[in-house]
Tab-separated table of C-alpha atoms in Angstrom:
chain	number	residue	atom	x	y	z
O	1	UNK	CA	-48.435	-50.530	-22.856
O	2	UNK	CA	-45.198	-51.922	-22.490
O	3	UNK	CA	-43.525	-49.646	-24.664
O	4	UNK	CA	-44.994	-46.982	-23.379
O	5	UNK	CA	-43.603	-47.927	-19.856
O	6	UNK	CA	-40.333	-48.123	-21.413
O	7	UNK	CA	-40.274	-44.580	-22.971
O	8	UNK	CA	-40.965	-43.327	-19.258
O	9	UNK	CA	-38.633	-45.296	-18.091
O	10	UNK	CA	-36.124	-43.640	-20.472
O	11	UNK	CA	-36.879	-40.286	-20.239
O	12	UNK	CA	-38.016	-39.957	-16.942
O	13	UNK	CA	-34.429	-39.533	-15.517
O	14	UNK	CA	-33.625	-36.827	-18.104
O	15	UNK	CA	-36.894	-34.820	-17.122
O	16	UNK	CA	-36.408	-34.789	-13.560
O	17	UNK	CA	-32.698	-33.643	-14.258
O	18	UNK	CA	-34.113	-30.909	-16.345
O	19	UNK	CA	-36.733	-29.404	-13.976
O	20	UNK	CA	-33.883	-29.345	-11.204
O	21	UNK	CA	-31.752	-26.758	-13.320
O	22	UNK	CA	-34.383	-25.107	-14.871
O	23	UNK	CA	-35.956	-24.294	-11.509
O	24	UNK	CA	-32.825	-22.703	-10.022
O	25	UNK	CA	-32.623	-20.131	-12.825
O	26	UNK	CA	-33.562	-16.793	-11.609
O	27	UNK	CA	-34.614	-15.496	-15.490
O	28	UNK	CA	-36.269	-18.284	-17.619
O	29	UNK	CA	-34.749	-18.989	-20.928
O	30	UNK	CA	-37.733	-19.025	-23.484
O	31	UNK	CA	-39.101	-22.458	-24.059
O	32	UNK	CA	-38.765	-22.778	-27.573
O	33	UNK	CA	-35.009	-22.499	-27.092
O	34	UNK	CA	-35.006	-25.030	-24.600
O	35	UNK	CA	-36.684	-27.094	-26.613
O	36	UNK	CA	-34.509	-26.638	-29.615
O	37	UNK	CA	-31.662	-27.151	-27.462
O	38	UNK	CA	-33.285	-30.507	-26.364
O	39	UNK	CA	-34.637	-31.573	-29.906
O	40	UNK	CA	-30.832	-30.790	-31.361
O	41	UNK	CA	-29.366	-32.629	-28.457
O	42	UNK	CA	-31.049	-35.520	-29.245
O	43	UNK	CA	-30.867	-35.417	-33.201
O	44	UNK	CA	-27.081	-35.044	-32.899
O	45	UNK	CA	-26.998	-38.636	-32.113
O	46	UNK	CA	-27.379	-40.028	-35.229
O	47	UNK	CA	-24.566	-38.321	-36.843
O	48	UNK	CA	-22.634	-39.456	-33.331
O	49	UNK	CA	-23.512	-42.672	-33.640
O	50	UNK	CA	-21.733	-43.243	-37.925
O	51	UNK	CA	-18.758	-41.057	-36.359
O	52	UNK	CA	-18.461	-44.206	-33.640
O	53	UNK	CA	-19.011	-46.822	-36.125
O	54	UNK	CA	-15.969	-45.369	-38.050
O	55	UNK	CA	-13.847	-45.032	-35.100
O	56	UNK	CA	-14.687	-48.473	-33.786
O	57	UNK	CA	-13.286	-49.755	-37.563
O	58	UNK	CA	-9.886	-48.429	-36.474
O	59	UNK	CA	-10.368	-49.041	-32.225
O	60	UNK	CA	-12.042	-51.840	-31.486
O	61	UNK	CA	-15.403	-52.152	-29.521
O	62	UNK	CA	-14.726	-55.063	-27.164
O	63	UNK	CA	-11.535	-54.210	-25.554
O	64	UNK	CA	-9.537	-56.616	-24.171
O	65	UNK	CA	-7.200	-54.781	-21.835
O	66	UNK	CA	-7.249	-51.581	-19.411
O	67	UNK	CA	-5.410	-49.822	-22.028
O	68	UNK	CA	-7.602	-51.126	-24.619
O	69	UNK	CA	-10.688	-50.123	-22.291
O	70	UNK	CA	-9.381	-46.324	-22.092
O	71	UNK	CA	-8.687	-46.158	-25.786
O	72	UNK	CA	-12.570	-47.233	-26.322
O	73	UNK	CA	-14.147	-45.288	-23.935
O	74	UNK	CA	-11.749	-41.983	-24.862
O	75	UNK	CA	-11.846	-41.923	-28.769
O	76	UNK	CA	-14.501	-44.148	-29.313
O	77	UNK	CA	-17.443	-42.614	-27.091
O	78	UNK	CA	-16.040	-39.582	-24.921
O	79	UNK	CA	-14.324	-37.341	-27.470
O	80	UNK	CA	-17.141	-37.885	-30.380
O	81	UNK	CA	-19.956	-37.427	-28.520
O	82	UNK	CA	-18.658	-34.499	-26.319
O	83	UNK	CA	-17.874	-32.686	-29.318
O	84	UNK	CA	-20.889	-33.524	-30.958
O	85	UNK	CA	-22.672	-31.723	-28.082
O	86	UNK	CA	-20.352	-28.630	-27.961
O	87	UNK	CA	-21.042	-27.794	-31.394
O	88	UNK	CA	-24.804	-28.364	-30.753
O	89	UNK	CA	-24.266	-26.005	-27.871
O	90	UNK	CA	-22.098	-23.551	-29.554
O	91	UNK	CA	-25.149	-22.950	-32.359
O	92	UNK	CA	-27.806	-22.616	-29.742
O	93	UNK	CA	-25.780	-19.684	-27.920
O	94	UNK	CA	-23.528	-18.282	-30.750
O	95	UNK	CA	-26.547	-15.336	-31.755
O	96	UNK	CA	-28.547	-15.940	-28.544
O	97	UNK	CA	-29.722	-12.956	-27.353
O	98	UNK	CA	-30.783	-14.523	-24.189
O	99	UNK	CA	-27.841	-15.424	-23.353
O	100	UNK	CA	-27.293	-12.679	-20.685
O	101	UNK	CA	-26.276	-14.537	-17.372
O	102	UNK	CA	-23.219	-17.273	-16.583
O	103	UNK	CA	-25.995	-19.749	-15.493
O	104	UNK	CA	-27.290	-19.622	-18.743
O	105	UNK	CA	-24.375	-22.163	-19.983
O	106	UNK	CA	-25.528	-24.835	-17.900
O	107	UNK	CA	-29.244	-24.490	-18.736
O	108	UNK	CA	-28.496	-24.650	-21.863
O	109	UNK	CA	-25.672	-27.516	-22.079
O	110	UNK	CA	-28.100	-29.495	-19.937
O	111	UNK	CA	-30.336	-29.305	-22.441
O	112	UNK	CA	-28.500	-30.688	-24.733
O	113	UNK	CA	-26.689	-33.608	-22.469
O	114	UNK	CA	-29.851	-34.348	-21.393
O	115	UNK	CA	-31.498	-34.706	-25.263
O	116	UNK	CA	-28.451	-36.726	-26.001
O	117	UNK	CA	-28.864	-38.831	-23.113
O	118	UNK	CA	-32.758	-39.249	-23.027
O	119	UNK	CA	-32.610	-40.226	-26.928
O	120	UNK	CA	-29.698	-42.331	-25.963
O	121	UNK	CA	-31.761	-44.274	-23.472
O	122	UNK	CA	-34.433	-45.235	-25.543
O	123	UNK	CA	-31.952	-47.448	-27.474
O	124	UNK	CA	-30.683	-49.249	-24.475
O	125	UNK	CA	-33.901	-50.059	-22.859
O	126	UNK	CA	-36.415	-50.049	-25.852
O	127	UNK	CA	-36.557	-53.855	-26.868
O	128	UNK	CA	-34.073	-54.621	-24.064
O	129	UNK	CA	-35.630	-57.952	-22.325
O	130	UNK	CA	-34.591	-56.713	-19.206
O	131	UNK	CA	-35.209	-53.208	-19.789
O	132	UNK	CA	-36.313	-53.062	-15.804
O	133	UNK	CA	-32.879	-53.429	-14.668
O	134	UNK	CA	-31.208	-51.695	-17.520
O	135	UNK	CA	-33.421	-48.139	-17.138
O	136	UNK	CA	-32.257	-48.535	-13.094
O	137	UNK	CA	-28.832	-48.651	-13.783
O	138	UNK	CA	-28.898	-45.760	-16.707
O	139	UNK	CA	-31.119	-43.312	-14.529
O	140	UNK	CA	-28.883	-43.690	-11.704
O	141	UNK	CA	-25.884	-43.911	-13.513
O	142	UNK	CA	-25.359	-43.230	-17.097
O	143	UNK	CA	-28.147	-40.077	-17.202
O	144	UNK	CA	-26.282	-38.018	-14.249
O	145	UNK	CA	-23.733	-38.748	-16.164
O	146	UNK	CA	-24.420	-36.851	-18.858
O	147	UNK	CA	-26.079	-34.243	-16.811
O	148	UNK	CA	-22.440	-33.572	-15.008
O	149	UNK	CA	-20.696	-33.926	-18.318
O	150	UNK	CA	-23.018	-31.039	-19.450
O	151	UNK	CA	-22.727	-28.989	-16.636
O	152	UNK	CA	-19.158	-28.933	-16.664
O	153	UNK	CA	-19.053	-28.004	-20.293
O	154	UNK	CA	-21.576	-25.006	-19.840
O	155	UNK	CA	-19.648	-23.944	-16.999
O	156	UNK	CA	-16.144	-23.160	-18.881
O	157	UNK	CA	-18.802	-22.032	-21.685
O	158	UNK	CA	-19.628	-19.394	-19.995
O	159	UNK	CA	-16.482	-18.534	-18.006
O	160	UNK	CA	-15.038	-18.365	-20.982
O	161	UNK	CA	-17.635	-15.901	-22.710
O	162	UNK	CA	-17.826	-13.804	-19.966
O	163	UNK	CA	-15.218	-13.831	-17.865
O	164	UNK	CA	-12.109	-15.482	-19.108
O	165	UNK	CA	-11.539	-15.374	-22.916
O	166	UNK	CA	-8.407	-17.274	-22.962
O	167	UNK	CA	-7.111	-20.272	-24.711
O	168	UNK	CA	-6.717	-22.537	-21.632
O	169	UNK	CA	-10.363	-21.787	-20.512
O	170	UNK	CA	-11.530	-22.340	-24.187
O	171	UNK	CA	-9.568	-25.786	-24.107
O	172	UNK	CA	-11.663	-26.543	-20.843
O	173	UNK	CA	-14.742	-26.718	-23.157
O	174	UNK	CA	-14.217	-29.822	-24.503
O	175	UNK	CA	-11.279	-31.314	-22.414
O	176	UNK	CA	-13.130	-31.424	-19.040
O	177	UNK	CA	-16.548	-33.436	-19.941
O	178	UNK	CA	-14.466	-35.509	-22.022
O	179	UNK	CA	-11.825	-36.661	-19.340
O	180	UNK	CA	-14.675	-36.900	-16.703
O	181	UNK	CA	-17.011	-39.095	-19.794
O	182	UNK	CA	-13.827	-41.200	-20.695
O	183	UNK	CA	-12.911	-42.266	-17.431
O	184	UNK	CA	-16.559	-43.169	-16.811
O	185	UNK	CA	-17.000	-45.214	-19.861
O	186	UNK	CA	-13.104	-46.635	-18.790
O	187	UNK	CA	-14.323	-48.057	-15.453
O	188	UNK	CA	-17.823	-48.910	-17.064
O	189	UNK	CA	-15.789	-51.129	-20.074
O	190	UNK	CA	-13.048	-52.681	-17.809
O	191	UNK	CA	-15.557	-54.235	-15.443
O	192	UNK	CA	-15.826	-56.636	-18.377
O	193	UNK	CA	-11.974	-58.124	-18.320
O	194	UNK	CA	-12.883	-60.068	-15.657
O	195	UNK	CA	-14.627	-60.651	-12.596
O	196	UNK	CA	-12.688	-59.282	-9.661
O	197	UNK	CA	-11.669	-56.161	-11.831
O	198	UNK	CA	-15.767	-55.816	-12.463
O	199	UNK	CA	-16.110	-55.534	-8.543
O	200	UNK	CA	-13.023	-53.224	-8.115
O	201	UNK	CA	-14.173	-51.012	-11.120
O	202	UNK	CA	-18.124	-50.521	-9.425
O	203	UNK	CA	-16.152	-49.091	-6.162
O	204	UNK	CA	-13.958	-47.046	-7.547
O	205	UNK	CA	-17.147	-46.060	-10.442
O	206	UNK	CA	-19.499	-45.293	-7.412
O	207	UNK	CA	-16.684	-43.282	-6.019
O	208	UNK	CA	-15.636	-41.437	-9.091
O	209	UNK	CA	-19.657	-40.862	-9.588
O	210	UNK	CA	-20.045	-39.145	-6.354
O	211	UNK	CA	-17.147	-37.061	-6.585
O	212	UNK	CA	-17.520	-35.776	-10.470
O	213	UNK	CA	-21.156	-35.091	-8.990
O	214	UNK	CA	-19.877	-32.937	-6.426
O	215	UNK	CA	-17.361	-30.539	-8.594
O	216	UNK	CA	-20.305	-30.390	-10.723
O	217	UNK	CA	-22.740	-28.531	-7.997
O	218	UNK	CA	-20.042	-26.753	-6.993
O	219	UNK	CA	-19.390	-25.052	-10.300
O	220	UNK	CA	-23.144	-24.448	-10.911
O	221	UNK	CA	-23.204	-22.863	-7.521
O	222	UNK	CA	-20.778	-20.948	-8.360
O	223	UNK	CA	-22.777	-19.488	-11.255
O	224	UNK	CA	-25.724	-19.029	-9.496
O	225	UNK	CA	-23.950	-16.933	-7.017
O	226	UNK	CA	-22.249	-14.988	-9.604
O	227	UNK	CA	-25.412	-13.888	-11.402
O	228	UNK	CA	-27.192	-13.112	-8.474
O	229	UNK	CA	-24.100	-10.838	-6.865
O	230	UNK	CA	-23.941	-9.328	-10.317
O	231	UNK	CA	-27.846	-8.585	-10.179
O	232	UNK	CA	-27.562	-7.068	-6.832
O	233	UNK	CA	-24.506	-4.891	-7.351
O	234	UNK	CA	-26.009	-3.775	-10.917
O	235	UNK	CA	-23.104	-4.914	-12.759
O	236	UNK	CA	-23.644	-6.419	-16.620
């Protein structure tokens, strides 16, 4: 019973995320590719995680400094695990005939952020003694953060593939969810160092949180619109 409270626990967030997006898409994407997207976001962890181990031989795992905190959360868990997703993402859409709207690129890279992130959760809170506190903090903290990371990718996805084919939006891809990811996992690892850093990082975390949050919406807004201008006016 307990387990099974804990797999709720860490998937719950992920779910909830999921049914948002999905809801404000005008044309359904089938659900087997939703699911795919969602089982492949979540496999793509476990080749993730032996790409981490063999960075964290060269960077290490407990930093010791801001720099060393940055360094971590950058090349150690940002720019692995972004790109893991992007090329999970990138075979989902590649010969995806149902790829036919802008919005489409967030459904679909929410899928995937959100299989990473849901698969990722059962780690931290399966076994965890207190698993209460940790689900609290990831489904308030760590899941939307994938869910942003993942909306911001699908949103230069698709302004890139149909609107903007150029190298700097291409770049975007990648670059953006990882900056916004490593300076997350930055504040997140530096609250360690010491105690009154902890309490300035949570501020300026909270802070950060709320406005990464924000530029997300405002870019899947801005796809929504799109579409449904497009629709209206007839234009492909």
């Amino acid at each position: 019973m307990n387990i099974l409270l804990q797999l709720v626990a860490a998937l719950l967030p992920a779910l909830l995320l999921f049914l948002y997006i999905w809801k404000k898409d005008a044309k359904p994407e089938p659900t087997r590719l939703l699911f795919k997207a969602v089982l492949w976001g979540a496999l793509i962890c476990i080749p993730c995680c032996f790409l981490e181990s063999f960075i964290d031989e060269v960077i290490p795992s407990e930093p010791t400094s801001l720099m060393g905190a940055a360094m971590t959360s950058f090349f150690g868990a940002a720019l692995p695990e972004e790109f893991c997703k992007l090329l999970v993402l990138w075979w989902i859409l590649r010969k995806n005939p149902y790829y036919d709207e802008h919005y489409d690129g967030i459904v679909y890279a929410v899928c995937v952020g959100l299989g990473f992130a849901g698969f990722e959760n059962i780690f931290y809170i399966i076994g965890d003694e207190d698993w209460v506190g940790t689900a609290i903090s990831r489904a308030f903290l760590s899941v939307p953060g994938h869910y942003a990371f993942a909306i911001m990718m699908g949103y230069y996805y698709s302004v890139y593939h149909f609107t903007k084919h150029s190298m700097g939006t291409w770049l975007k891809i990648l670059w953006v969810p990882v900056i916004a990811h490593g300076i997350y996992d930055t504040l997140c690892f530096s609250s360690s160092l010491s105690d009154t850093i902890a309490v300035i990082c949570m501020i300026v975390l909270l802070y950060f949180c709320f406005r990464m949050h924000k530029y997300a919406k405002k870019k899947l807004v801005a796809l929504v619109e799109k579409d449904k201008n497009e629709n209206t006016t007839g234009v492909v």
